Amino acid sequence: MVRKWCLRAIAAYFLFGVVMYVYLFFLADTSIPDMYKGTSVDPTTFLNAREMMLSEEYSKIRNLLFFLSSPYEWLFYYLVLIFGVSAAFERWAGQASKWFPLKTAIYLFWLSLASFVFTFPFSYISYVFSRTYNISTQLFPSWMKDELIDFWVSYATMFILVLVLYSLMKKFKKKWWLAAWVLSVPYSIFMMFIQPVVIDPLYNDFYPLKDKQLESKILLLANEADIPAEHVYEVDMSQKTNALNAYVTGVGSNSRIVLWDTTLERLDDEEVLFIMAHEMGHYVEKHIYFGIAGYTLLSFAGLWLTAKWMERWVAKRGTVWKVESITNISSLPVFLLTISILLFAVSPLTNWVSRYQEMRADRYAIEMTQDKDAAVRTFQNLTKAGLSQVNPPYLVKIFRYGHPTMLERIRMMEEFEGDRDEEL
């Protein structure tokens, strides 16, 4: 029976992979509508033939890896359950210690290690393709170091979450999910607060922007938008990637405006200012607060559904999995599997909200800078640096894109006719 269900799961995964491969490589239409050919939206106007070819190849590979990654994670959780591996990990942890926190730490270490080993080939393939297409500039030792940092950071944060979660399960048999939901919001805000000063510096060096003249221009924009920013930070990303990025991170006194050094090297001041105005648009329109509110609602529904599904699955399959109750820590893969499936299922909605907010930030940026040419050049340069598709397939857009497509963003810039002085 176990072997049969295992083979079915693996066959289903490979069948899904074949379907997505055929869709992405043969069926999906990524061409530009005829009405936009020859315009600034058309990639042939700002990419050469080789860049066009590489963009299509890399985007297809990257999109395929994206769609294969979540089901691969689900397959891992299912296999450790059906083969009784999770139960074995709990047994080993129980033999080492009866103290629940230490028992949890030992169990989670074995599960995290198994997950790391199982998913490592997938991560390595992604890294190799990124290097092959010159998106990543990171040497293997540096990449491996980041992977190990990821492992321990994830392990530390997961240990806290799992310890609290299963303590709540033992204390509140039926309403543990509600208690977990109440605690999840302050925990998420706390993580947002420490991210810029504790976690991010583990991966990269952050320092004040070296170009003080550009920093003055950025802070002038921030002052105009009533954003309490005193410094702009630069991060050394050129040793890892050729991609471009900038962002605002953190909350409260730990908020930071951050620019990748690749962005500073490859974009002119006007383009950088447009990007900064975009990030400021998120602050002005209070997108972080809407995000917290949305997370609060979705996590409430998600944890409730997870509790119901966990009880049903463990009651039905627990004997086969050697998991007696959801309060057993060996049920953790059931929890993680359920959460992962729910996150994937709801991603079209969360991505739609994100795309709307990003479009609003784009609108704010063009209204603030009044520099249409710089805005168009920025998106064209972002496309070139990331080898992105201007018009990605529909399924890729709804499941993967938290930003509008480049076709939508450049088109909006070209169609913008506002004049801030006239409006005033």
Coordinates of C-alpha atoms in Angstrom, one line a residue:
M1 CA 0.0 0.0 0.0
V2 CA 2.8 2.4 1.0
R3 CA 4.7 1.7 -2.2
K4 CA 1.6 2.2 -4.3
W5 CA 0.8 5.6 -2.9
C6 CA 4.5 6.6 -3.1
L7 CA 4.6 5.7 -6.8
R8 CA 1.3 7.5 -7.4
A9 CA 2.6 10.7 -5.8
I10 CA 5.9 10.6 -7.8
A11 CA 4.0 9.9 -11.1
A12 CA 1.6 12.8 -10.4
Y13 CA 4.5 15.1 -9.9
F14 CA 6.2 14.1 -13.1
L15 CA 3.0 14.3 -15.0
F16 CA 2.4 17.8 -13.7
G17 CA 6.0 18.7 -14.7
V18 CA 5.4 17.5 -18.3
V19 CA 2.1 19.4 -18.5
M20 CA 3.8 22.6 -17.3
Y21 CA 6.8 22.1 -19.7
V22 CA 4.5 21.7 -22.7
Y23 CA 2.5 24.8 -21.6
L24 CA 5.5 27.0 -21.0
F25 CA 7.7 25.9 -24.0
F26 CA 5.1 25.2 -26.7
L27 CA 1.6 26.5 -25.9
A28 CA 2.1 29.8 -24.0
D29 CA 1.9 33.0 -26.1
T30 CA 4.5 35.6 -25.0
S31 CA 4.3 37.8 -28.2
I32 CA 3.6 41.5 -28.1
P33 CA 0.2 42.6 -29.4
D34 CA 0.5 44.1 -32.9
M35 CA -0.6 47.5 -31.7
Y36 CA 2.5 47.8 -29.6
K37 CA 5.1 46.5 -32.0
G38 CA 7.8 49.1 -32.7
T39 CA 6.9 51.1 -29.6
S40 CA 8.9 51.4 -26.4
V41 CA 7.0 48.3 -25.1
D42 CA 8.4 46.1 -27.8
P43 CA 11.5 44.4 -26.6
T44 CA 13.0 44.4 -30.1
T45 CA 13.4 48.2 -29.7
F46 CA 15.7 47.9 -26.6
L47 CA 17.1 44.3 -26.7
N48 CA 19.3 42.9 -29.4
A49 CA 18.7 39.5 -31.0
R50 CA 20.9 37.6 -28.6
E51 CA 19.3 39.3 -25.5
M52 CA 15.8 38.4 -26.9
M53 CA 16.8 34.8 -27.3
L54 CA 18.4 34.6 -23.8
S55 CA 15.4 36.3 -22.3
E56 CA 13.0 33.8 -23.7
E57 CA 15.1 30.8 -22.8
Y58 CA 15.9 31.9 -19.3
S59 CA 12.3 33.0 -18.5
K60 CA 10.9 29.7 -19.6
I61 CA 13.4 27.7 -17.5
R62 CA 12.9 30.0 -14.5
N63 CA 9.1 29.7 -14.8
L64 CA 9.2 26.0 -15.1
L65 CA 11.4 25.7 -12.0
F66 CA 9.0 27.9 -10.2
F67 CA 6.0 25.7 -11.0
L68 CA 7.9 22.6 -10.1
S69 CA 9.3 23.9 -6.8
S70 CA 6.1 23.9 -4.7
P71 CA 4.8 20.5 -5.7
Y72 CA 8.4 19.2 -5.1
E73 CA 8.1 20.5 -1.5
W74 CA 4.7 18.8 -1.1
L75 CA 6.2 15.6 -2.4
F76 CA 8.9 15.8 0.3
Y77 CA 6.4 16.3 3.1
Y78 CA 4.2 13.4 1.8
L79 CA 7.1 11.0 1.5
V80 CA 8.5 11.6 5.0
L81 CA 4.9 10.9 6.3
I82 CA 4.1 7.9 4.3
F83 CA 7.4 6.2 4.9
G84 CA 7.2 6.9 8.7
V85 CA 10.3 9.1 8.5
S86 CA 8.7 11.9 10.6
A87 CA 7.7 9.4 13.2
A88 CA 11.2 8.0 13.3
F89 CA 12.6 11.5 13.8
E90 CA 10.2 12.0 16.8
R91 CA 11.3 8.7 18.2
W92 CA 15.0 9.6 18.0
A93 CA 14.3 13.0 19.6
G94 CA 12.3 11.3 22.4
Q95 CA 15.2 8.9 23.1
A96 CA 17.6 11.8 23.3
S97 CA 15.5 13.9 25.7
K98 CA 12.1 14.0 27.4
W99 CA 12.3 17.8 27.8
F100 CA 9.9 19.2 25.2
P101 CA 12.0 22.2 23.9
L102 CA 15.1 20.0 23.4
K103 CA 13.0 17.2 21.9
T104 CA 11.5 19.8 19.5
A105 CA 14.9 21.1 18.6
I106 CA 16.3 17.7 17.8
Y107 CA 13.3 16.6 15.8
L108 CA 13.3 19.9 13.8
F109 CA 17.0 19.6 13.1
W110 CA 16.5 16.1 11.5
L111 CA 13.5 17.3 9.5
S112 CA 15.2 20.5 8.4
L113 CA 18.3 18.5 7.4
A114 CA 16.3 16.0 5.4
S115 CA 14.5 18.9 3.7
F116 CA 17.8 20.6 2.9
V117 CA 19.2 17.5 1.4
F118 CA 16.1 16.7 -0.6
T119 CA 15.7 20.1 -2.1
F120 CA 19.4 20.9 -2.6
P121 CA 19.5 19.5 -6.1
F122 CA 16.6 21.8 -7.0
S123 CA 18.3 24.8 -5.5
Y124 CA 21.6 23.9 -7.2
I125 CA 20.0 23.6 -10.6
S126 CA 18.4 27.1 -10.2
Y127 CA 21.8 28.4 -9.2
V128 CA 23.5 26.8 -12.2
F129 CA 21.0 28.2 -14.7
S130 CA 21.3 31.7 -13.1
R131 CA 25.1 31.5 -13.5
T132 CA 24.8 30.1 -17.1
Y133 CA 22.7 33.1 -18.2
N134 CA 24.9 35.6 -16.3
I135 CA 22.2 36.7 -13.9
S136 CA 24.1 35.4 -10.9
T137 CA 27.8 36.4 -10.5
Q138 CA 28.1 34.5 -7.3
L139 CA 30.8 31.9 -7.0
F140 CA 29.8 28.5 -5.6
P141 CA 31.5 28.9 -2.2
S142 CA 29.7 32.2 -1.6
W143 CA 26.4 30.6 -2.8
M144 CA 26.9 27.7 -0.5
K145 CA 27.6 30.0 2.4
D146 CA 24.3 31.7 1.8
E147 CA 22.5 28.4 1.6
L148 CA 24.0 27.4 5.0
I149 CA 23.0 30.7 6.5
D150 CA 19.5 30.2 5.1
F151 CA 19.4 26.8 6.8
W152 CA 20.3 28.1 10.2
V153 CA 18.2 31.2 10.0
S154 CA 15.2 29.1 8.9
Y155 CA 15.9 26.6 11.6
A156 CA 16.1 29.2 14.4
T157 CA 12.9 30.9 13.3
M158 CA 11.1 27.6 12.8
F159 CA 12.2 26.3 16.2
I160 CA 10.5 29.3 17.9
L161 CA 7.3 28.9 15.7
V162 CA 7.1 25.1 16.2
L163 CA 7.8 25.2 19.9
V164 CA 5.0 27.8 20.4
L165 CA 2.6 26.1 18.0
Y166 CA 2.8 22.6 19.5
S167 CA 2.7 24.1 23.1
L168 CA -0.6 25.7 22.0
M169 CA -1.9 22.5 20.5
K170 CA -1.3 20.7 23.8
K171 CA -2.9 23.5 25.9
F172 CA -5.9 24.3 23.6
K173 CA -6.9 21.0 21.9
K174 CA -9.6 22.5 19.6
K175 CA -8.8 26.2 19.5
W176 CA -5.0 26.1 19.1
W177 CA -5.3 27.7 15.7
L178 CA -7.1 30.7 17.1
A179 CA -4.3 31.2 19.8
A180 CA -1.7 30.8 17.1
W181 CA -3.4 33.4 14.9
V182 CA -3.5 35.9 17.8
L183 CA 0.3 35.5 18.3
S184 CA 1.1 35.4 14.6
V185 CA 0.5 39.1 14.0
P186 CA 2.9 40.6 16.6
Y187 CA 5.4 38.0 15.7
S188 CA 5.3 39.0 12.0
I189 CA 5.6 42.7 12.9
F190 CA 8.6 41.8 15.2
M191 CA 10.3 40.0 12.3
M192 CA 9.8 43.0 10.1
F193 CA 11.4 45.2 12.7
I194 CA 14.5 43.1 13.1
Q195 CA 14.9 42.0 9.5
P196 CA 17.0 45.1 8.4
V197 CA 19.3 45.1 11.4
V198 CA 19.7 41.4 12.3
I199 CA 18.9 39.1 9.4
D200 CA 19.8 41.1 6.2
P201 CA 23.4 41.9 7.3
L202 CA 24.1 38.1 7.6
Y203 CA 24.0 38.0 3.8
N204 CA 25.4 41.3 2.7
D205 CA 27.2 44.4 3.8
F206 CA 25.1 47.5 4.1
Y207 CA 26.5 51.0 4.3
P208 CA 25.4 54.6 3.8
L209 CA 25.1 55.7 0.2
K210 CA 28.5 56.8 -1.1
D211 CA 27.1 59.3 -3.6
K212 CA 26.1 62.1 -1.3
Q213 CA 24.8 64.2 -4.1
L214 CA 22.4 61.5 -5.1
E215 CA 21.5 60.9 -1.5
S216 CA 20.5 64.5 -1.1
K217 CA 18.2 64.2 -4.1
I218 CA 16.6 61.1 -2.7
L219 CA 16.1 62.7 0.7
L220 CA 14.6 65.7 -0.9
L221 CA 12.0 63.5 -2.6
A222 CA 11.4 61.8 0.8
N223 CA 10.9 65.2 2.5
E224 CA 8.5 66.2 -0.3
A225 CA 6.5 63.0 0.4
D226 CA 6.7 63.6 4.2
I227 CA 8.8 60.4 4.8
P228 CA 11.0 60.6 7.9
A229 CA 14.2 59.2 6.3
E230 CA 17.7 60.4 7.3
H231 CA 19.9 58.0 5.4
V232 CA 19.8 55.9 2.2
Y233 CA 21.7 52.6 2.3
E234 CA 23.7 50.9 -0.4
V235 CA 24.2 47.1 -0.4
D236 CA 27.0 45.3 -2.1
M237 CA 25.1 42.9 -4.5
S238 CA 27.5 43.0 -7.5
Q239 CA 29.4 40.0 -6.2
K240 CA 26.2 38.0 -6.3
T241 CA 24.1 39.2 -9.2
N242 CA 23.7 41.4 -12.2
A243 CA 20.1 42.0 -11.5
L244 CA 18.8 45.5 -10.3
N245 CA 16.8 46.3 -7.3
A246 CA 15.9 48.8 -4.6
Y247 CA 13.5 48.6 -1.7
V248 CA 12.2 50.0 1.5
T249 CA 12.4 47.6 4.4
G250 CA 11.6 47.5 8.1
V251 CA 9.1 49.3 10.3
G252 CA 9.3 52.2 12.7
S253 CA 12.8 53.4 13.6
N254 CA 14.4 50.4 11.7
S255 CA 13.0 51.5 8.3
R256 CA 15.6 51.7 5.6
I257 CA 15.7 52.9 2.0
V258 CA 18.1 50.4 0.3
L259 CA 19.7 50.5 -3.2
W260 CA 21.7 47.6 -4.7
D261 CA 25.1 48.8 -6.0
T262 CA 24.2 47.2 -9.4
T263 CA 21.3 49.6 -9.6
L264 CA 23.6 52.6 -8.9
E265 CA 26.1 51.3 -11.5
R266 CA 23.7 50.7 -14.4
L267 CA 21.1 53.4 -14.0
D268 CA 21.5 57.2 -14.2
D269 CA 20.3 59.5 -11.4
E270 CA 16.9 60.2 -13.0
E271 CA 16.1 56.5 -13.2
V272 CA 17.3 55.9 -9.6
L273 CA 15.0 58.8 -8.5
F274 CA 12.1 57.2 -10.3
I275 CA 12.7 53.9 -8.5
M276 CA 13.0 55.7 -5.2
A277 CA 9.8 57.6 -5.8
H278 CA 8.1 54.3 -6.5
E279 CA 9.3 52.9 -3.2
M280 CA 8.1 56.1 -1.5
G281 CA 4.7 55.6 -3.1
H282 CA 4.3 52.4 -1.1
Y283 CA 5.0 54.3 2.1
V284 CA 2.7 57.2 1.3
E285 CA -0.2 54.9 0.3
K286 CA 0.4 52.9 3.5
H287 CA 0.7 49.6 1.7
I288 CA 2.5 48.0 4.6
Y289 CA -0.5 48.5 6.8
F290 CA -2.9 47.1 4.1
G291 CA -0.5 44.2 3.9
I292 CA -0.6 43.5 7.6
A293 CA -4.4 43.7 7.5
G294 CA -4.6 41.3 4.6
Y295 CA -2.2 38.9 6.2
T296 CA -4.3 39.0 9.4
L297 CA -7.4 38.0 7.5
L298 CA -5.8 35.3 5.4
S299 CA -3.9 33.8 8.3
F300 CA -7.1 33.5 10.3
A301 CA -8.8 31.6 7.5
G302 CA -5.6 29.7 6.7
L303 CA -5.0 28.5 10.2
W304 CA -8.6 27.5 10.7
L305 CA -8.6 25.4 7.5
T306 CA -5.2 23.9 8.5
A307 CA -6.6 22.8 11.8
K308 CA -9.6 21.1 10.1
W309 CA -7.5 19.4 7.5
M310 CA -4.9 18.2 9.9
E311 CA -7.5 16.6 12.2
R312 CA -9.1 14.9 9.2
W313 CA -5.8 13.7 7.6
V314 CA -4.3 12.4 10.8
A315 CA -7.6 10.7 11.7
K316 CA -7.7 9.0 8.3
R317 CA -4.0 8.4 7.6
G318 CA -2.3 8.7 11.1
T319 CA -2.0 4.9 11.5
V320 CA -0.2 4.5 8.2
W321 CA 2.0 7.6 9.0
K322 CA 2.6 6.4 12.6
V323 CA 1.3 9.7 13.8
E324 CA -1.1 9.2 16.7
S325 CA -2.3 12.8 17.1
I326 CA -1.9 16.2 15.7
T327 CA -0.3 17.1 19.1
N328 CA 2.6 14.8 18.2
I329 CA 5.4 16.8 16.7
S330 CA 5.7 14.1 14.0
S331 CA 2.5 15.7 12.5
L332 CA 4.6 18.8 11.6
P333 CA 4.9 17.8 7.9
V334 CA 1.1 17.6 7.7
F335 CA 1.0 21.2 9.0
L336 CA 3.7 22.4 6.6
L337 CA 2.2 20.5 3.7
T338 CA -1.3 22.1 4.3
I339 CA 0.1 25.6 4.8
S340 CA 2.2 25.3 1.6
I341 CA -0.8 24.1 -0.5
L342 CA -3.0 26.9 0.9
L343 CA -0.3 29.6 0.1
F344 CA 0.0 28.3 -3.4
A345 CA -3.8 28.2 -3.9
V346 CA -4.3 31.8 -2.6
S347 CA -1.3 33.2 -4.5
P348 CA -3.4 34.4 -7.5
L349 CA -5.3 36.6 -5.1
T350 CA -2.3 37.9 -3.1
N351 CA -0.4 38.5 -6.3
W352 CA -3.3 40.5 -7.8
V353 CA -3.4 42.7 -4.7
S354 CA 0.4 43.1 -4.9
R355 CA 0.2 44.0 -8.6
Y356 CA -2.4 46.6 -7.8
Q357 CA -0.3 48.2 -5.1
E358 CA 2.8 48.2 -7.4
M359 CA 0.8 49.9 -10.2
R360 CA -0.3 52.5 -7.6
A361 CA 3.3 53.0 -6.6
D362 CA 4.3 53.4 -10.3
R363 CA 1.6 56.0 -10.7
Y364 CA 2.8 57.9 -7.7
A365 CA 6.4 57.8 -9.0
I366 CA 5.5 59.3 -12.4
E367 CA 3.3 61.9 -10.8
M368 CA 6.2 62.9 -8.4
T369 CA 9.0 62.9 -10.9
Q370 CA 7.2 63.9 -14.1
D371 CA 9.9 62.2 -16.0
K372 CA 8.3 59.8 -18.5
D373 CA 11.5 59.0 -20.4
A374 CA 13.4 58.0 -17.2
A375 CA 10.5 55.8 -16.2
V376 CA 10.4 54.0 -19.5
R377 CA 14.2 53.6 -19.5
T378 CA 14.1 52.2 -16.0
F379 CA 11.7 49.4 -16.9
Q380 CA 13.6 48.6 -20.1
N381 CA 16.8 48.4 -18.1
L382 CA 15.2 46.2 -15.5
T383 CA 13.9 43.9 -18.3
K384 CA 17.4 43.7 -19.8
A385 CA 19.2 43.1 -16.5
G386 CA 16.9 40.3 -15.4
L387 CA 16.2 38.8 -18.8
S388 CA 12.5 39.1 -18.0
Q389 CA 9.7 38.5 -20.4
V390 CA 7.8 41.7 -21.3
N391 CA 4.5 39.8 -21.8
P392 CA 4.7 36.6 -19.7
P393 CA 2.2 33.7 -20.0
Y394 CA -1.1 34.1 -18.2
L395 CA -0.5 31.3 -15.6
V396 CA 3.0 32.8 -14.9
K397 CA 1.5 36.2 -14.3
I398 CA -1.2 35.1 -11.9
F399 CA 0.8 32.6 -9.9
R400 CA 4.3 34.2 -10.0
Y401 CA 4.1 37.9 -10.6
G402 CA 3.7 40.2 -7.6
H403 CA 4.5 43.2 -10.0
P404 CA 2.7 44.2 -13.1
T405 CA 4.2 42.9 -16.3
M406 CA 6.7 45.1 -18.1
L407 CA 4.2 45.5 -20.9
E408 CA 1.7 47.0 -18.4
R409 CA 4.2 49.2 -16.6
I410 CA 5.8 50.7 -19.7
R411 CA 2.4 51.2 -21.4
M412 CA 1.2 53.1 -18.3
M413 CA 4.2 55.3 -18.4
E414 CA 3.8 56.1 -22.1
E415 CA 0.1 56.8 -21.7
F416 CA 0.7 59.1 -18.7
E417 CA -0.4 62.7 -19.5
G418 CA -0.5 64.3 -16.0
D419 CA 1.3 67.5 -15.2
R420 CA 1.8 68.1 -11.5
D421 CA 2.1 71.9 -11.9
E422 CA -1.2 72.0 -13.8
E423 CA -2.9 69.9 -11.2
L424 CA -1.7 72.2 -8.4

